[in-house]
Short mmCIF file of N, CA and C in Angstrom, two decimals:
data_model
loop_
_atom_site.label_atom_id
_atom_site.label_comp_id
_atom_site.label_asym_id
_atom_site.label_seq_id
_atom_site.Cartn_x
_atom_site.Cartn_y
_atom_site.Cartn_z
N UNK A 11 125.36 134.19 218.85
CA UNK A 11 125.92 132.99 218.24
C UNK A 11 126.91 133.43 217.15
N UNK A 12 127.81 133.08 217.32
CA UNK A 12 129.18 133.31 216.19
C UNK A 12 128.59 132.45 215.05
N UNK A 13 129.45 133.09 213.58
CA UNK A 13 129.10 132.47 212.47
C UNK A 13 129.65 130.83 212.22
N UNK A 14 130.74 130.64 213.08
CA UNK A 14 131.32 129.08 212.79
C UNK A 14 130.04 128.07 213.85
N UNK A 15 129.42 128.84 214.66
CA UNK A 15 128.59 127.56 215.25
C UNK A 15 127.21 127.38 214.50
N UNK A 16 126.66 126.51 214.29
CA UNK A 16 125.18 126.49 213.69
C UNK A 16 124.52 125.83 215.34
N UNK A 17 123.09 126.18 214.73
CA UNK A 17 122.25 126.02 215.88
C UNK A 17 122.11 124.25 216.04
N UNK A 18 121.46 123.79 217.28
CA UNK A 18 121.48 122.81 217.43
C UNK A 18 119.92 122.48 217.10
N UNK A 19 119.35 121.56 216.56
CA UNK A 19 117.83 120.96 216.38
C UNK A 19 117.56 119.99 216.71
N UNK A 20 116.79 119.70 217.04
CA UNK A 20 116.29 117.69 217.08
C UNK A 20 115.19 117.99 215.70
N UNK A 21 115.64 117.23 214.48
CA UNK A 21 115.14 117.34 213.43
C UNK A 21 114.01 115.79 213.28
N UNK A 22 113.43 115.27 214.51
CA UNK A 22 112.31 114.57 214.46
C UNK A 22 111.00 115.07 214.61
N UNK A 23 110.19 114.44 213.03
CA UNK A 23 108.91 115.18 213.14
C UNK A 23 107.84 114.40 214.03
N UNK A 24 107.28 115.04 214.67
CA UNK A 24 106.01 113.91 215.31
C UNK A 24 104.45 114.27 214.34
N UNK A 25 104.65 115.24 213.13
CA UNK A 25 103.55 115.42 212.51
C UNK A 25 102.86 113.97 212.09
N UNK A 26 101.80 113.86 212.44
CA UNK A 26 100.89 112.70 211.65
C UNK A 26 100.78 111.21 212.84
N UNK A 27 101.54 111.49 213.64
CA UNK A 27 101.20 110.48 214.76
C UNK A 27 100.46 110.18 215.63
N UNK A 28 100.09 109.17 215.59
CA UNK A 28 98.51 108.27 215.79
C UNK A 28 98.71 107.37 216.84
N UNK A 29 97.64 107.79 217.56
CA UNK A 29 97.55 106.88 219.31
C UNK A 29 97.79 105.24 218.67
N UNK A 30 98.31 104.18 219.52
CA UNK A 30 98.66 102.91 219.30
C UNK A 30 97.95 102.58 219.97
N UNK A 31 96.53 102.30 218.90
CA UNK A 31 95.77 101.29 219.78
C UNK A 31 95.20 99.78 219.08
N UNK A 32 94.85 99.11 219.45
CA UNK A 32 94.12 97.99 218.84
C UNK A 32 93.10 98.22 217.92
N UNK A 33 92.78 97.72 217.22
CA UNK A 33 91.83 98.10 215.69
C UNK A 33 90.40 97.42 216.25
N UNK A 34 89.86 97.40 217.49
CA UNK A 34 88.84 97.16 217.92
C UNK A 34 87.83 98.60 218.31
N UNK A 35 86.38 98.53 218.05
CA UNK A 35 85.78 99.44 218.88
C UNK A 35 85.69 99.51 220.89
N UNK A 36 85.45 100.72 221.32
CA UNK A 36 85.34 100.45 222.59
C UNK A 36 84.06 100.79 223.00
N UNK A 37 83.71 100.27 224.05
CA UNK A 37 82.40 100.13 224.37
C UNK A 37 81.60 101.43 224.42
N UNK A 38 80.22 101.81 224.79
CA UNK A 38 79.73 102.96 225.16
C UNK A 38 81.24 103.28 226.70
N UNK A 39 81.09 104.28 226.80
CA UNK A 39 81.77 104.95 228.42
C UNK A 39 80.01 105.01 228.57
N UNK A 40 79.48 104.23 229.82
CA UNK A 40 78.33 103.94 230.42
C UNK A 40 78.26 103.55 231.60
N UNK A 41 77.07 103.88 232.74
CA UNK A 41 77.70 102.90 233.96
C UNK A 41 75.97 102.62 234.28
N UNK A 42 76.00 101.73 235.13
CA UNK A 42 74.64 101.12 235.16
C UNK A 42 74.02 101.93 236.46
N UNK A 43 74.94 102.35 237.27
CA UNK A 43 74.28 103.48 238.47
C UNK A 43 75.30 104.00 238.94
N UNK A 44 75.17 105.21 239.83
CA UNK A 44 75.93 105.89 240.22
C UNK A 44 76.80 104.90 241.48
N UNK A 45 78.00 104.78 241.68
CA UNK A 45 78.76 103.84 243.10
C UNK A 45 79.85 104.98 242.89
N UNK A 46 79.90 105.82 244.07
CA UNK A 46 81.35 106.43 244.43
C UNK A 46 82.77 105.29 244.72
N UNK A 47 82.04 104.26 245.40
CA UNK A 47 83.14 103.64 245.32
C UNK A 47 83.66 103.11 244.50
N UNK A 48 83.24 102.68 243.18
CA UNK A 48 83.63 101.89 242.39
C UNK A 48 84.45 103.86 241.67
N UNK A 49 84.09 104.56 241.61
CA UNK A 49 84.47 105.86 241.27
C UNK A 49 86.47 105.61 241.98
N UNK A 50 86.04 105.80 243.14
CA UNK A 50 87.11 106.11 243.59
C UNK A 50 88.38 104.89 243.47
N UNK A 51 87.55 103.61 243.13
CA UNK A 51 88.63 102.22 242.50
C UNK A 51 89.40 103.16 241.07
N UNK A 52 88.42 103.42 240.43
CA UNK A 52 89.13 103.90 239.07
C UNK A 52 89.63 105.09 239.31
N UNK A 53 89.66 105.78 240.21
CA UNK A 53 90.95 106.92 240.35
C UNK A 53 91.93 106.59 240.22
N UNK A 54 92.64 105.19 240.68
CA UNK A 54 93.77 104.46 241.18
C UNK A 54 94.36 104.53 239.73
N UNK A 55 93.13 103.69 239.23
CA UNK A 55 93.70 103.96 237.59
C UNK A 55 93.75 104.65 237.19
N UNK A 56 93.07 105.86 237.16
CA UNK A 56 92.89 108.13 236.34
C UNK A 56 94.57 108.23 237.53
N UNK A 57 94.49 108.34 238.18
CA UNK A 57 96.00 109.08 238.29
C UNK A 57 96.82 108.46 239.93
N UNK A 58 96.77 107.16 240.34
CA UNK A 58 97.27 106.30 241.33
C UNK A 58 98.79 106.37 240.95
N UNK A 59 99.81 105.68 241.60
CA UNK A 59 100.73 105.25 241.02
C UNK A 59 101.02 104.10 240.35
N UNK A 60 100.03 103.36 240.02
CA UNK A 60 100.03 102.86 238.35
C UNK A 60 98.86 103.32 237.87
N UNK A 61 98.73 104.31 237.08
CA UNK A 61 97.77 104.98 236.59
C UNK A 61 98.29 105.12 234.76
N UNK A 62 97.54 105.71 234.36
CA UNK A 62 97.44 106.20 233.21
C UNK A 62 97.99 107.64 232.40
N UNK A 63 98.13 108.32 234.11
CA UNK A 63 98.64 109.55 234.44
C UNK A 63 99.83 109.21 234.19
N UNK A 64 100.37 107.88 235.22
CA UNK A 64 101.86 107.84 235.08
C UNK A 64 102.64 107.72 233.81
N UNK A 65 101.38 106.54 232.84
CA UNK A 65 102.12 105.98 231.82
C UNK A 65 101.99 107.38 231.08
N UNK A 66 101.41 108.05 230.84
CA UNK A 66 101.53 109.44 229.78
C UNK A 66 102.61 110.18 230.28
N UNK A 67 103.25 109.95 231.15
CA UNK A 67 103.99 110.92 231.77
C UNK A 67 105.23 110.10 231.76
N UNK A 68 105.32 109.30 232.39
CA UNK A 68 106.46 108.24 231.59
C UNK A 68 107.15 108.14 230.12
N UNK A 69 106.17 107.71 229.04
CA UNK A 69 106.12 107.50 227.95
C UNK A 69 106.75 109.14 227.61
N UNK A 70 105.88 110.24 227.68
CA UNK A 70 106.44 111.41 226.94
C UNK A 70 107.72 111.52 227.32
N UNK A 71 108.29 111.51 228.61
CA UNK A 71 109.54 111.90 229.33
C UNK A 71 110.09 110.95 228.84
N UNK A 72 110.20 109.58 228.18
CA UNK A 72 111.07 109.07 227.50
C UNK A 72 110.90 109.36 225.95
N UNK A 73 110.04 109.60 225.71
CA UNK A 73 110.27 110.47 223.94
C UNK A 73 110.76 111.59 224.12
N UNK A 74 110.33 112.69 224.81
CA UNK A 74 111.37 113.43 224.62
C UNK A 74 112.52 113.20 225.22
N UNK A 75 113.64 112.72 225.58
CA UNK A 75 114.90 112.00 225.74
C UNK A 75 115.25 111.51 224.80
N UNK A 76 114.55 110.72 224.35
CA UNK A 76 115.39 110.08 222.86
C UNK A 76 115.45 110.31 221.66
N UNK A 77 114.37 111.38 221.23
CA UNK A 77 113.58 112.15 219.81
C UNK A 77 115.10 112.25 219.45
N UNK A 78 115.95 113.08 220.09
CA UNK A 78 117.56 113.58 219.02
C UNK A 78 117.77 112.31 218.56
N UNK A 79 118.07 111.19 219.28
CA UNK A 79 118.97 110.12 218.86
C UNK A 79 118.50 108.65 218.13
N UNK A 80 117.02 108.91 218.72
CA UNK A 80 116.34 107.18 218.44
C UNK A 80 114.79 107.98 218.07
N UNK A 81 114.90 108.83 216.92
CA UNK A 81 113.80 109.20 216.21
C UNK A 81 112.45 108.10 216.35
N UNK A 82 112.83 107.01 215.41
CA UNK A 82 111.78 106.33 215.03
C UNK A 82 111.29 105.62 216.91
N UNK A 83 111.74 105.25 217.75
CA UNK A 83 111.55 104.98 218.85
C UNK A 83 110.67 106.05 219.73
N UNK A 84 111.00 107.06 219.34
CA UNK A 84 110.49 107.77 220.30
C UNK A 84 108.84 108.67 219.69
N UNK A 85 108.92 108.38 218.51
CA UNK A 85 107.65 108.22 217.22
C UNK A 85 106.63 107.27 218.16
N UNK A 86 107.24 106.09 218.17
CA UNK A 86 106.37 105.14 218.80
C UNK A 86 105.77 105.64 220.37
N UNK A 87 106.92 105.44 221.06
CA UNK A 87 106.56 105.78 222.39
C UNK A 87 105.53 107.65 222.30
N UNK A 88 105.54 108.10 221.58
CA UNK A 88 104.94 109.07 221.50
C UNK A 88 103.27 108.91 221.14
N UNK A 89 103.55 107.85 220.19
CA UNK A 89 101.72 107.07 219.59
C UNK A 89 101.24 105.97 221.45
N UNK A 90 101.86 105.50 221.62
CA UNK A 90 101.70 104.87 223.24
C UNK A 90 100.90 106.17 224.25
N UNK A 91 101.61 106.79 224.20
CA UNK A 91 101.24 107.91 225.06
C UNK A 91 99.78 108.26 224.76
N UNK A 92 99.75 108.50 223.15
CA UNK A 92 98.09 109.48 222.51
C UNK A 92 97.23 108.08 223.13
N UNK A 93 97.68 106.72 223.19
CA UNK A 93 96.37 105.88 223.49
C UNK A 93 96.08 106.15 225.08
N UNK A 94 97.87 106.15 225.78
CA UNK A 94 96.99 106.48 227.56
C UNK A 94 96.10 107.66 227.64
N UNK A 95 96.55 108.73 226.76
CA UNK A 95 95.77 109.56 226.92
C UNK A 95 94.18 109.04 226.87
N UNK A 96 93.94 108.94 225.69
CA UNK A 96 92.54 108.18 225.60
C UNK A 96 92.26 107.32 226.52
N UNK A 97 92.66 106.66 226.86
CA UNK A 97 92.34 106.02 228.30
C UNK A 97 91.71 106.27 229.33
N UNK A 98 93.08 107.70 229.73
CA UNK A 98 92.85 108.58 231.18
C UNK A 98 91.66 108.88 230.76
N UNK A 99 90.93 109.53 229.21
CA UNK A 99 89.58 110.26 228.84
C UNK A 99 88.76 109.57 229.57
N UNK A 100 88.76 108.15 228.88
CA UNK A 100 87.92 107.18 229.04
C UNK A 100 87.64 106.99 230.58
N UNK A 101 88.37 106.92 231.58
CA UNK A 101 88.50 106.77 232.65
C UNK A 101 87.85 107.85 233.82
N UNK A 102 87.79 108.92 232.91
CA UNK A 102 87.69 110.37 233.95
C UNK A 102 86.36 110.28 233.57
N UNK A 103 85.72 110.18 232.34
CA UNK A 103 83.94 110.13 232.03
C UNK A 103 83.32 109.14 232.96
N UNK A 104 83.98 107.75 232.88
CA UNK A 104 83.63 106.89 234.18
C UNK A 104 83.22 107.38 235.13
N UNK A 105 84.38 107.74 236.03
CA UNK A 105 84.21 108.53 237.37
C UNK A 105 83.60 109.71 237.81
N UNK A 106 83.45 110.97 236.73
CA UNK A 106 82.18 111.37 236.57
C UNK A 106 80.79 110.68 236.76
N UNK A 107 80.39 109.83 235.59
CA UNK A 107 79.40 109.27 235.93
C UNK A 107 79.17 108.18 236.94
N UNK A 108 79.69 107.62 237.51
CA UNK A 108 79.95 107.02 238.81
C UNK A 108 79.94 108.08 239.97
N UNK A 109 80.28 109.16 240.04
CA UNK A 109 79.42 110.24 240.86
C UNK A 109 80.45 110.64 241.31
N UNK A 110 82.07 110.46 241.08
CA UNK A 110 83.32 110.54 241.83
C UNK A 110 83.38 112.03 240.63
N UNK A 111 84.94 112.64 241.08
CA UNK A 111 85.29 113.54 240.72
C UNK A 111 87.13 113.64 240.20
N UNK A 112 86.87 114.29 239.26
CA UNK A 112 88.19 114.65 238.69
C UNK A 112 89.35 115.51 239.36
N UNK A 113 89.99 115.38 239.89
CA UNK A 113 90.90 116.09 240.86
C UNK A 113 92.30 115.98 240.84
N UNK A 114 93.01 114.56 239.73
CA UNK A 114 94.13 114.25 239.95
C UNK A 114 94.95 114.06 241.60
N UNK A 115 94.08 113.50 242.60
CA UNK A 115 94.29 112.69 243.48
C UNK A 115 92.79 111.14 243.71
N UNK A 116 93.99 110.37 243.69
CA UNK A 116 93.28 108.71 243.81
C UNK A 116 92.97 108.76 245.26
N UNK A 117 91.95 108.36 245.54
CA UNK A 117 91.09 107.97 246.61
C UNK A 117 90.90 106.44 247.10
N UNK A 118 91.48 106.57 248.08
CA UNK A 118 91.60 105.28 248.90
C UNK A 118 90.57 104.96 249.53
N UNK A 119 90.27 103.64 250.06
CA UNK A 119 89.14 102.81 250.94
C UNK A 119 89.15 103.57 252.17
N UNK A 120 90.12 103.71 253.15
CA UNK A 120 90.18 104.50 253.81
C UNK A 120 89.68 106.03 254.21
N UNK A 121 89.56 106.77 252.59
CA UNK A 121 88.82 107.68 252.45
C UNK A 121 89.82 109.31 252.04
N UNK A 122 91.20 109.05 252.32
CA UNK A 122 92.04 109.65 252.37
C UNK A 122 92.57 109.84 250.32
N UNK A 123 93.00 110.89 250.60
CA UNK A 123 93.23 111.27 248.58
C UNK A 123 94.79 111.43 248.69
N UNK A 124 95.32 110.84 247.34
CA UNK A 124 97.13 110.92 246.88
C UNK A 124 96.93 111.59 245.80
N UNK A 125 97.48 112.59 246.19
CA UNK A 125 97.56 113.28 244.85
C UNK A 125 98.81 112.50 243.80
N UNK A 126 98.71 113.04 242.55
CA UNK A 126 99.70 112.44 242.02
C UNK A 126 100.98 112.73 242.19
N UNK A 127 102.06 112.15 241.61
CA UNK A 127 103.31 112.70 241.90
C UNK A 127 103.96 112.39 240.96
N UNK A 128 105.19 112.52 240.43
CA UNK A 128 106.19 112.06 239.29
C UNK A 128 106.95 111.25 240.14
N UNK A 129 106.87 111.11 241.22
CA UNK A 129 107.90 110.24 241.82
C UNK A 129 107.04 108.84 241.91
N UNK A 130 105.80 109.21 240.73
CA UNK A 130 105.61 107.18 240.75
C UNK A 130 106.13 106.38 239.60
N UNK A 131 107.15 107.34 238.89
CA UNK A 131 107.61 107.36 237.72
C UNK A 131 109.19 106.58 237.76
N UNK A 132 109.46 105.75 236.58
CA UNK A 132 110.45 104.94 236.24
C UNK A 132 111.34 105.52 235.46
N UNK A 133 112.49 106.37 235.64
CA UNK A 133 112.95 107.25 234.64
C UNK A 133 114.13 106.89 234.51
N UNK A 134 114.91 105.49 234.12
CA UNK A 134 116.16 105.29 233.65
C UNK A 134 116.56 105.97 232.55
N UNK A 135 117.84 105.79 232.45
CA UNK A 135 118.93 106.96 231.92
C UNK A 135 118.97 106.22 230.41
N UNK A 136 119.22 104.93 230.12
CA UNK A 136 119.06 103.97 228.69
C UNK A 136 117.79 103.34 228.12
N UNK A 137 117.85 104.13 226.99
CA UNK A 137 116.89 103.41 226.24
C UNK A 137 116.22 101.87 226.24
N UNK A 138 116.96 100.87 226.30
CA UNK A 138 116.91 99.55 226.36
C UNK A 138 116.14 99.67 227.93
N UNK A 139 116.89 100.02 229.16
CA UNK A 139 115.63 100.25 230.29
C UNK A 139 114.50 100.87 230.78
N UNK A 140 114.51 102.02 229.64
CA UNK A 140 113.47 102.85 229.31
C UNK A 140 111.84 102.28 229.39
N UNK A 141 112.70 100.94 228.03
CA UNK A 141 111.15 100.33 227.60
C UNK A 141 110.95 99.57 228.47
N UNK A 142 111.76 98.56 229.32
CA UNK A 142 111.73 97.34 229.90
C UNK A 142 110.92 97.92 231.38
N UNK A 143 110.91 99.33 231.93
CA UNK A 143 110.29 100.16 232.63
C UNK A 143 108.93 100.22 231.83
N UNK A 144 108.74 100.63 230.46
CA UNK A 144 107.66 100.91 230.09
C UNK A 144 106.75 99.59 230.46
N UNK A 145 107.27 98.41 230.02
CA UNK A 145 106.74 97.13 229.64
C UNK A 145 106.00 96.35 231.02
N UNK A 146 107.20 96.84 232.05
CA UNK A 146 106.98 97.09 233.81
C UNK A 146 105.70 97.45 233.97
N UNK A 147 105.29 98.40 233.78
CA UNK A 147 104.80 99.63 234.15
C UNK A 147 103.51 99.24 233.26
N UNK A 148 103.09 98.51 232.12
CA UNK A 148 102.12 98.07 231.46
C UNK A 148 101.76 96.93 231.90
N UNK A 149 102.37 96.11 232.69
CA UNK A 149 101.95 94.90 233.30
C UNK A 149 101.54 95.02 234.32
N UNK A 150 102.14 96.09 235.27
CA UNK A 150 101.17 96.54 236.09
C UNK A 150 99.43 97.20 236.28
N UNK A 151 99.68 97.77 235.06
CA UNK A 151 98.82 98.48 235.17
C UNK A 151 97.54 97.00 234.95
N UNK A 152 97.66 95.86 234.06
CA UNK A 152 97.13 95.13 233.67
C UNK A 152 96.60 93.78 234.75
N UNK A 153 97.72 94.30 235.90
CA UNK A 153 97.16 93.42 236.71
C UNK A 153 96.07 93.83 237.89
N UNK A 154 96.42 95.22 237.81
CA UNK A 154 95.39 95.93 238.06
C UNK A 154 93.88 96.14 237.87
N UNK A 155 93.94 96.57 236.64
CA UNK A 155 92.83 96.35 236.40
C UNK A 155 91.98 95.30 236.23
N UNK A 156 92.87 94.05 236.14
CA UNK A 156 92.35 92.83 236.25
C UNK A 156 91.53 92.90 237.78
N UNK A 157 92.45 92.97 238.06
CA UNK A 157 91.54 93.39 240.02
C UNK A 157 90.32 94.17 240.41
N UNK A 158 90.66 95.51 239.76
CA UNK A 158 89.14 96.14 239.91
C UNK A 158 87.93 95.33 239.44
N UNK A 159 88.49 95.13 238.22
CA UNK A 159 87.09 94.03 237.07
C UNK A 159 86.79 92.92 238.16
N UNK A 160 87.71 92.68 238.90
CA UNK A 160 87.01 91.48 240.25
C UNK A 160 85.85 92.16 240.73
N UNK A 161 86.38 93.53 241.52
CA UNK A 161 85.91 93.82 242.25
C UNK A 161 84.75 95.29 242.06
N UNK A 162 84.37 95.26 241.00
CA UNK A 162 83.29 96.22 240.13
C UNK A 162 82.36 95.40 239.78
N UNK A 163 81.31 95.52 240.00
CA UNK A 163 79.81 94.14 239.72
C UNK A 163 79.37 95.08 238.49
N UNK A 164 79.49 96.32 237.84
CA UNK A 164 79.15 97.06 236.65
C UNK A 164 79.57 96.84 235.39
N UNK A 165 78.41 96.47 234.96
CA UNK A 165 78.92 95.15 233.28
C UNK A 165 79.75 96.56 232.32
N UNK A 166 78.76 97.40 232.39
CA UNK A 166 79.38 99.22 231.45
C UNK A 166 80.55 99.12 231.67
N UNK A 167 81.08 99.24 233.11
CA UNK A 167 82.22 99.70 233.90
C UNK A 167 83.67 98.61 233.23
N UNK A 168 83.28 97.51 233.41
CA UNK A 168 84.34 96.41 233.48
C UNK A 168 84.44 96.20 232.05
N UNK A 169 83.04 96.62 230.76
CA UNK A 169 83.61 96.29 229.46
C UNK A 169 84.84 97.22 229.06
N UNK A 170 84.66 98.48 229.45
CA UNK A 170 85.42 99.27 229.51
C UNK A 170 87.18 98.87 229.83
N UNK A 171 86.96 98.42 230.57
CA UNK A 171 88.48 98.15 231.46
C UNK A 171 89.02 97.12 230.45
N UNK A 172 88.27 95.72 230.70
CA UNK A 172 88.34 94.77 229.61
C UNK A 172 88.80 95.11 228.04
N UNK A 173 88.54 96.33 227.41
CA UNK A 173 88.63 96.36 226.61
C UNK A 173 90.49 97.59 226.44
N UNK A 174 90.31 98.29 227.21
CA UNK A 174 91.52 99.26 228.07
C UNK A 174 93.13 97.88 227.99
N UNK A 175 92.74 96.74 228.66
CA UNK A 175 93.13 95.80 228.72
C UNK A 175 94.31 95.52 227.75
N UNK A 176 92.98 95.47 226.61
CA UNK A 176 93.56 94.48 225.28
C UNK A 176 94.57 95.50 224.71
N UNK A 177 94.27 97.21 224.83
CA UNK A 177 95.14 98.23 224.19
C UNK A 177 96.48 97.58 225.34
N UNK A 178 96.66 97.52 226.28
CA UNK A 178 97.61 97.48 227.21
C UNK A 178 98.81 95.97 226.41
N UNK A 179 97.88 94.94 226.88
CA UNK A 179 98.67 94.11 226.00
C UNK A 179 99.16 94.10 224.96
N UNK A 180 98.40 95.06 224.25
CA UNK A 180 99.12 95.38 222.38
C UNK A 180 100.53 96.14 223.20
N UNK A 181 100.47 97.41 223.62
CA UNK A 181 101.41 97.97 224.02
C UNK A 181 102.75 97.05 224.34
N UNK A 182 102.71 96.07 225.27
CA UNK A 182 103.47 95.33 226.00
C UNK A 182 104.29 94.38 224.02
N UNK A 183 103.45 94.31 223.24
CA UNK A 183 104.08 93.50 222.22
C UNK A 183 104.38 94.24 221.32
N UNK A 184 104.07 95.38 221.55
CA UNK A 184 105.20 96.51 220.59
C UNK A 184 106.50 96.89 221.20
N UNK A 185 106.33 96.58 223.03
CA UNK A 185 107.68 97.41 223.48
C UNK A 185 108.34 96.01 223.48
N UNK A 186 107.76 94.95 223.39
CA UNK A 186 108.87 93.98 223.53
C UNK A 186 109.53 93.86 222.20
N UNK A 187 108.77 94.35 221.13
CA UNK A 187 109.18 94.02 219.41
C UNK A 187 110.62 95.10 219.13
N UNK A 188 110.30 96.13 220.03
CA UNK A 188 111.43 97.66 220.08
C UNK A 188 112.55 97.05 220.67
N UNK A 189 112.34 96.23 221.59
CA UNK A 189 113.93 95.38 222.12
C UNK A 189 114.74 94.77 221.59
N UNK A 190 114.26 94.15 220.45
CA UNK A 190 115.23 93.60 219.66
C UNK A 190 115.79 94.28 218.99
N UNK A 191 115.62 95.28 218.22
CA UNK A 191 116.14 96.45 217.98
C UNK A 191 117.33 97.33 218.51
N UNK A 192 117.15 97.44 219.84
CA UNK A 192 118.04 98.13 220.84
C UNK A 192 119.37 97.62 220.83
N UNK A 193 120.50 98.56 221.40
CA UNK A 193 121.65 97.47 221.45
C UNK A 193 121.57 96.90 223.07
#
């Protein structure tokens, strides 16, 4: 490096940032008996293509993209991420105890496994579609799980989700609050 160039940095700190979640407790992670199938429903959610997998993987790949330019944005979307993480946690102890297994492929009725992929991923090029992908991508996941909770008779199982839920909807009213913001 010659003396007239200086180095380039992204001078955003992520020290001290805290998963975005709702100021509620969450239930025991408990299940009332072992059901592989209800195991293999919540894979869909541990790492399907609307999973939890995706949104952590989403979310980071748009913080890091924007950290140089839209610091405080990508702060956020970075605290989004620490809650899917907790989530996916939450989700993988489930399926453990539900008698299923951790593998990062979702398991279908059929019986057949998807592994994950990045190609279940929403990766526009602008910020402003970034989130409106994120916000996508959180409503999905919400209608989802609304569905399993149909179809799971496990009170443990569904407080869980139910409560997964309410973090989801917070999410959805922080990325819509970041839009006004945007140009």
């Amino acid at each position: 490096m010659s003396e007239t160039n200086s180095p380039i940095t992204n001078s955003c700190s992520f020290a001290g940032i805290q998963p975005i979640l709702m100021d509620l407790p969450y239930p025991p992670v408990t299940v009332t008996e072992k059901n592989p199938a209800y195991a293999n429903l919540l894979s869909m959610d541990y790492c399907g293509p609307v999973s939890e997998m995706s949104a952590i993987t989403q979310y980071i790949n748009n913080e890091n993209r924007l950290s140089c330019e839209l610091c405080p944005l990508a702060k956020t979307l970075l605290g989004l991420a620490m809650a899917e993480m907790m989530h996916l946690q939450k989700l993988g102890q489930l399926i453990v105890l539900l008698g299923g297994s951790i593998d990062f492929s979702a398991r279908l009725q059929n019986g057949k496994k998807m592994l994950w992929t990045p190609e279940y991923l929403s990766i526009p090029e602008h910020a402003k579609k970034m989130i409106y992908a994120d916000i996508d991508a959180e409503k999905s996941a919400i209608k989802q799980y609304r569905m399993h909770i149909k179809m799971i008779g496990d009170p443990c199982v569904t407080a869980v989700l139910f409560r997964i839920i309410q973090d989801e909807e917070y999410h959805i009213m922080i990325l819509e609050h970041l839009l006004k913001d945007l140009p």
